[in-house]
Amino acid sequence: MALVWGKGGGVTGKVTEYVLMPNGQLSERDAFTRELKDVKTLGQAETLQFFRQMTSLPASFHRPGNMYQYIKLEKEGAVQKEAVWGENRFTPPAEIEALYRQLQSLVL
C-alpha cells in the first residue's frame, strides 16, 4: 500500500509526485521512469495518521483542470481511492485540501 500525491499539468505537462510507504519511507517518483528517490523517513505515528486520514476521506473524484493536484491510495499498483482536482469551477472538500497541504509540507 502507498499514499501518493502530487501536482502536474500546464504547458509542459510536468508531474511532480511523492510516495509515502507504510514503513514511513517518503520518496519522489519520476513521472517517466517511475524510479523512486528517497527523500526522508517519517515516524510510525505520523505515517499511520496520514494513512488513516486518507482512508477516512470522502469518495473518490476526478475533476482536473489544466493544472491539477491529486492524492491517491494505491495497493499493489492499483488505485484504491483517488482525488484529483484543479477544475476552475470545482472546490474539493476542505479535508482533502488540508491533507494535501500537510503532505506537501513534508517535501517543501
PDB file of C-alpha atoms in Angstrom:
ATOM      1  CA  MET A   1       0.000   0.000   0.000  1.00  0.00           C
ATOM      2  CA  ALA A   2       1.198   3.528  -0.730  1.00  0.00           C
ATOM      3  CA  LEU A   3      -0.100   7.051  -0.260  1.00  0.00           C
ATOM      4  CA  VAL A   4       0.704   9.026  -3.414  1.00  0.00           C
ATOM      5  CA  TRP A   5       0.270  12.744  -4.053  1.00  0.00           C
ATOM      6  CA  GLY A   6       1.448  15.338  -6.471  1.00  0.00           C
ATOM      7  CA  LYS A   7       0.663  18.024  -8.990  1.00  0.00           C
ATOM      8  CA  GLY A   8       1.039  18.494 -12.700  1.00  0.00           C
ATOM      9  CA  GLY A   9      -0.194  19.904 -15.961  1.00  0.00           C
ATOM     10  CA  GLY A  10       0.316  23.227 -17.643  1.00  0.00           C
ATOM     11  CA  VAL A  11       2.175  23.863 -20.880  1.00  0.00           C
ATOM     12  CA  THR A  12       4.932  21.338 -20.136  1.00  0.00           C
ATOM     13  CA  GLY A  13       2.693  18.688 -18.592  1.00  0.00           C
ATOM     14  CA  LYS A  14       5.334  18.136 -15.909  1.00  0.00           C
ATOM     15  CA  VAL A  15       4.209  15.989 -12.979  1.00  0.00           C
ATOM     16  CA  THR A  16       5.804  16.057  -9.530  1.00  0.00           C
ATOM     17  CA  GLU A  17       4.845  13.008  -7.471  1.00  0.00           C
ATOM     18  CA  TYR A  18       5.642  11.736  -3.981  1.00  0.00           C
ATOM     19  CA  VAL A  19       5.093   8.318  -2.439  1.00  0.00           C
ATOM     20  CA  LEU A  20       4.723   7.526   1.270  1.00  0.00           C
ATOM     21  CA  MET A  21       5.018   3.864   2.217  1.00  0.00           C
ATOM     22  CA  PRO A  22       3.510   2.345   5.399  1.00  0.00           C
ATOM     23  CA  ASN A  23       7.025   1.961   6.854  1.00  0.00           C
ATOM     24  CA  GLY A  24       7.435   5.764   6.726  1.00  0.00           C
ATOM     25  CA  GLN A  25       9.731   5.903   3.695  1.00  0.00           C
ATOM     26  CA  LEU A  26       8.975   9.056   1.690  1.00  0.00           C
ATOM     27  CA  SER A  27      10.223   9.168  -1.902  1.00  0.00           C
ATOM     28  CA  GLU A  28       9.895  11.297  -5.001  1.00  0.00           C
ATOM     29  CA  ARG A  29       8.778   9.261  -8.037  1.00  0.00           C
ATOM     30  CA  ASP A  30       9.986  10.168 -11.515  1.00  0.00           C
ATOM     31  CA  ALA A  31       6.923  10.564 -13.739  1.00  0.00           C
ATOM     32  CA  PHE A  32       8.631   8.966 -16.747  1.00  0.00           C
ATOM     33  CA  THR A  33      10.915   6.247 -15.382  1.00  0.00           C
ATOM     34  CA  ARG A  34       8.823   5.554 -12.239  1.00  0.00           C
ATOM     35  CA  GLU A  35      12.095   5.344 -10.280  1.00  0.00           C
ATOM     36  CA  LEU A  36      11.962   6.333  -6.619  1.00  0.00           C
ATOM     37  CA  LYS A  37      14.427   8.732  -4.999  1.00  0.00           C
ATOM     38  CA  ASP A  38      14.432   8.685  -1.189  1.00  0.00           C
ATOM     39  CA  VAL A  39      13.536  11.989   0.462  1.00  0.00           C
ATOM     40  CA  LYS A  40      13.274  11.074   4.154  1.00  0.00           C
ATOM     41  CA  THR A  41      11.733   8.663   6.643  1.00  0.00           C
ATOM     42  CA  LEU A  42       8.771   9.616   8.823  1.00  0.00           C
ATOM     43  CA  GLY A  43       7.957   8.237  12.244  1.00  0.00           C
ATOM     44  CA  GLN A  44       5.430   5.430  12.617  1.00  0.00           C
ATOM     45  CA  ALA A  45       2.767   7.553  14.356  1.00  0.00           C
ATOM     46  CA  GLU A  46       2.914  10.343  11.762  1.00  0.00           C
ATOM     47  CA  THR A  47       2.809   7.855   8.881  1.00  0.00           C
ATOM     48  CA  LEU A  48      -0.155   5.989  10.357  1.00  0.00           C
ATOM     49  CA  GLN A  49      -2.024   9.272  10.833  1.00  0.00           C
ATOM     50  CA  PHE A  50      -1.630  10.173   7.139  1.00  0.00           C
ATOM     51  CA  PHE A  51      -2.902   6.757   6.039  1.00  0.00           C
ATOM     52  CA  ARG A  52      -5.864   6.992   8.436  1.00  0.00           C
ATOM     53  CA  GLN A  53      -6.756  10.447   7.137  1.00  0.00           C
ATOM     54  CA  MET A  54      -6.687   9.223   3.548  1.00  0.00           C
ATOM     55  CA  THR A  55      -8.845   6.173   4.196  1.00  0.00           C
ATOM     56  CA  SER A  56     -11.436   8.289   6.035  1.00  0.00           C
ATOM     57  CA  LEU A  57     -11.807  10.851   3.223  1.00  0.00           C
ATOM     58  CA  PRO A  58     -14.972  11.099   1.122  1.00  0.00           C
ATOM     59  CA  ALA A  59     -15.403   9.061  -2.043  1.00  0.00           C
ATOM     60  CA  SER A  60     -13.027   9.428  -4.964  1.00  0.00           C
ATOM     61  CA  PHE A  61     -13.498  12.153  -7.571  1.00  0.00           C
ATOM     62  CA  HIS A  62     -11.768  13.224 -10.772  1.00  0.00           C
ATOM     63  CA  ARG A  63     -12.056  16.958 -11.634  1.00  0.00           C
ATOM     64  CA  PRO A  64      -8.695  18.013 -13.124  1.00  0.00           C
ATOM     65  CA  GLY A  65      -8.030  21.289 -14.856  1.00  0.00           C
ATOM     66  CA  ASN A  66      -5.076  22.473 -16.916  1.00  0.00           C
ATOM     67  CA  MET A  67      -3.088  22.440 -13.660  1.00  0.00           C
ATOM     68  CA  TYR A  68      -4.136  19.805 -11.136  1.00  0.00           C
ATOM     69  CA  GLN A  69      -3.328  18.268  -7.760  1.00  0.00           C
ATOM     70  CA  TYR A  70      -4.063  14.758  -6.579  1.00  0.00           C
ATOM     71  CA  ILE A  71      -3.914  12.325  -3.702  1.00  0.00           C
ATOM     72  CA  LYS A  72      -4.407   8.607  -4.119  1.00  0.00           C
ATOM     73  CA  LEU A  73      -4.136   5.384  -2.205  1.00  0.00           C
ATOM     74  CA  GLU A  74      -2.501   2.560  -4.159  1.00  0.00           C
ATOM     75  CA  LYS A  75      -2.372  -1.116  -3.299  1.00  0.00           C
ATOM     76  CA  GLU A  76      -0.189  -3.417  -5.402  1.00  0.00           C
ATOM     77  CA  GLY A  77      -0.140  -0.818  -8.181  1.00  0.00           C
ATOM     78  CA  ALA A  78      -3.933  -0.440  -8.344  1.00  0.00           C
ATOM     79  CA  VAL A  79      -5.655   2.774  -7.254  1.00  0.00           C
ATOM     80  CA  GLN A  80      -7.961   2.163  -4.275  1.00  0.00           C
ATOM     81  CA  LYS A  81      -9.087   5.765  -3.759  1.00  0.00           C
ATOM     82  CA  GLU A  82      -8.233   8.912  -5.715  1.00  0.00           C
ATOM     83  CA  ALA A  83      -8.986  12.626  -5.522  1.00  0.00           C
ATOM     84  CA  VAL A  84      -7.949  14.800  -8.488  1.00  0.00           C
ATOM     85  CA  TRP A  85      -8.845  18.485  -8.684  1.00  0.00           C
ATOM     86  CA  GLY A  86      -7.937  21.693 -10.446  1.00  0.00           C
ATOM     87  CA  GLU A  87     -11.022  22.493 -12.489  1.00  0.00           C
ATOM     88  CA  ASN A  88     -11.812  26.213 -12.082  1.00  0.00           C
ATOM     89  CA  ARG A  89     -15.433  25.753 -11.049  1.00  0.00           C
ATOM     90  CA  PHE A  90     -14.786  22.903  -8.610  1.00  0.00           C
ATOM     91  CA  THR A  91     -13.752  23.211  -4.981  1.00  0.00           C
ATOM     92  CA  PRO A  92     -12.595  19.961  -3.373  1.00  0.00           C
ATOM     93  CA  PRO A  93     -13.698  19.077   0.160  1.00  0.00           C
ATOM     94  CA  ALA A  94     -11.750  21.026   2.789  1.00  0.00           C
ATOM     95  CA  GLU A  95     -10.365  17.873   4.416  1.00  0.00           C
ATOM     96  CA  ILE A  96      -8.787  16.798   1.116  1.00  0.00           C
ATOM     97  CA  GLU A  97      -7.124  20.177   0.599  1.00  0.00           C
ATOM     98  CA  ALA A  98      -5.917  20.098   4.219  1.00  0.00           C
ATOM     99  CA  LEU A  99      -4.376  16.637   3.817  1.00  0.00           C
ATOM    100  CA  TYR A 100      -2.699  17.707   0.570  1.00  0.00           C
ATOM    101  CA  ARG A 101      -1.171  20.772   2.295  1.00  0.00           C
ATOM    102  CA  GLN A 102       0.074  18.603   5.178  1.00  0.00           C
ATOM    103  CA  LEU A 103       1.679  16.146   2.779  1.00  0.00           C
ATOM    104  CA  GLN A 104       3.233  18.921   0.678  1.00  0.00           C
ATOM    105  CA  SER A 105       4.746  20.458   3.819  1.00  0.00           C
ATOM    106  CA  LEU A 106       6.827  17.281   4.181  1.00  0.00           C
ATOM    107  CA  VAL A 107       8.640  17.927   0.905  1.00  0.00           C
ATOM    108  CA  LEU A 108       8.926  21.732   0.758  1.00  0.00           C
TER     109      LEU A 108
END
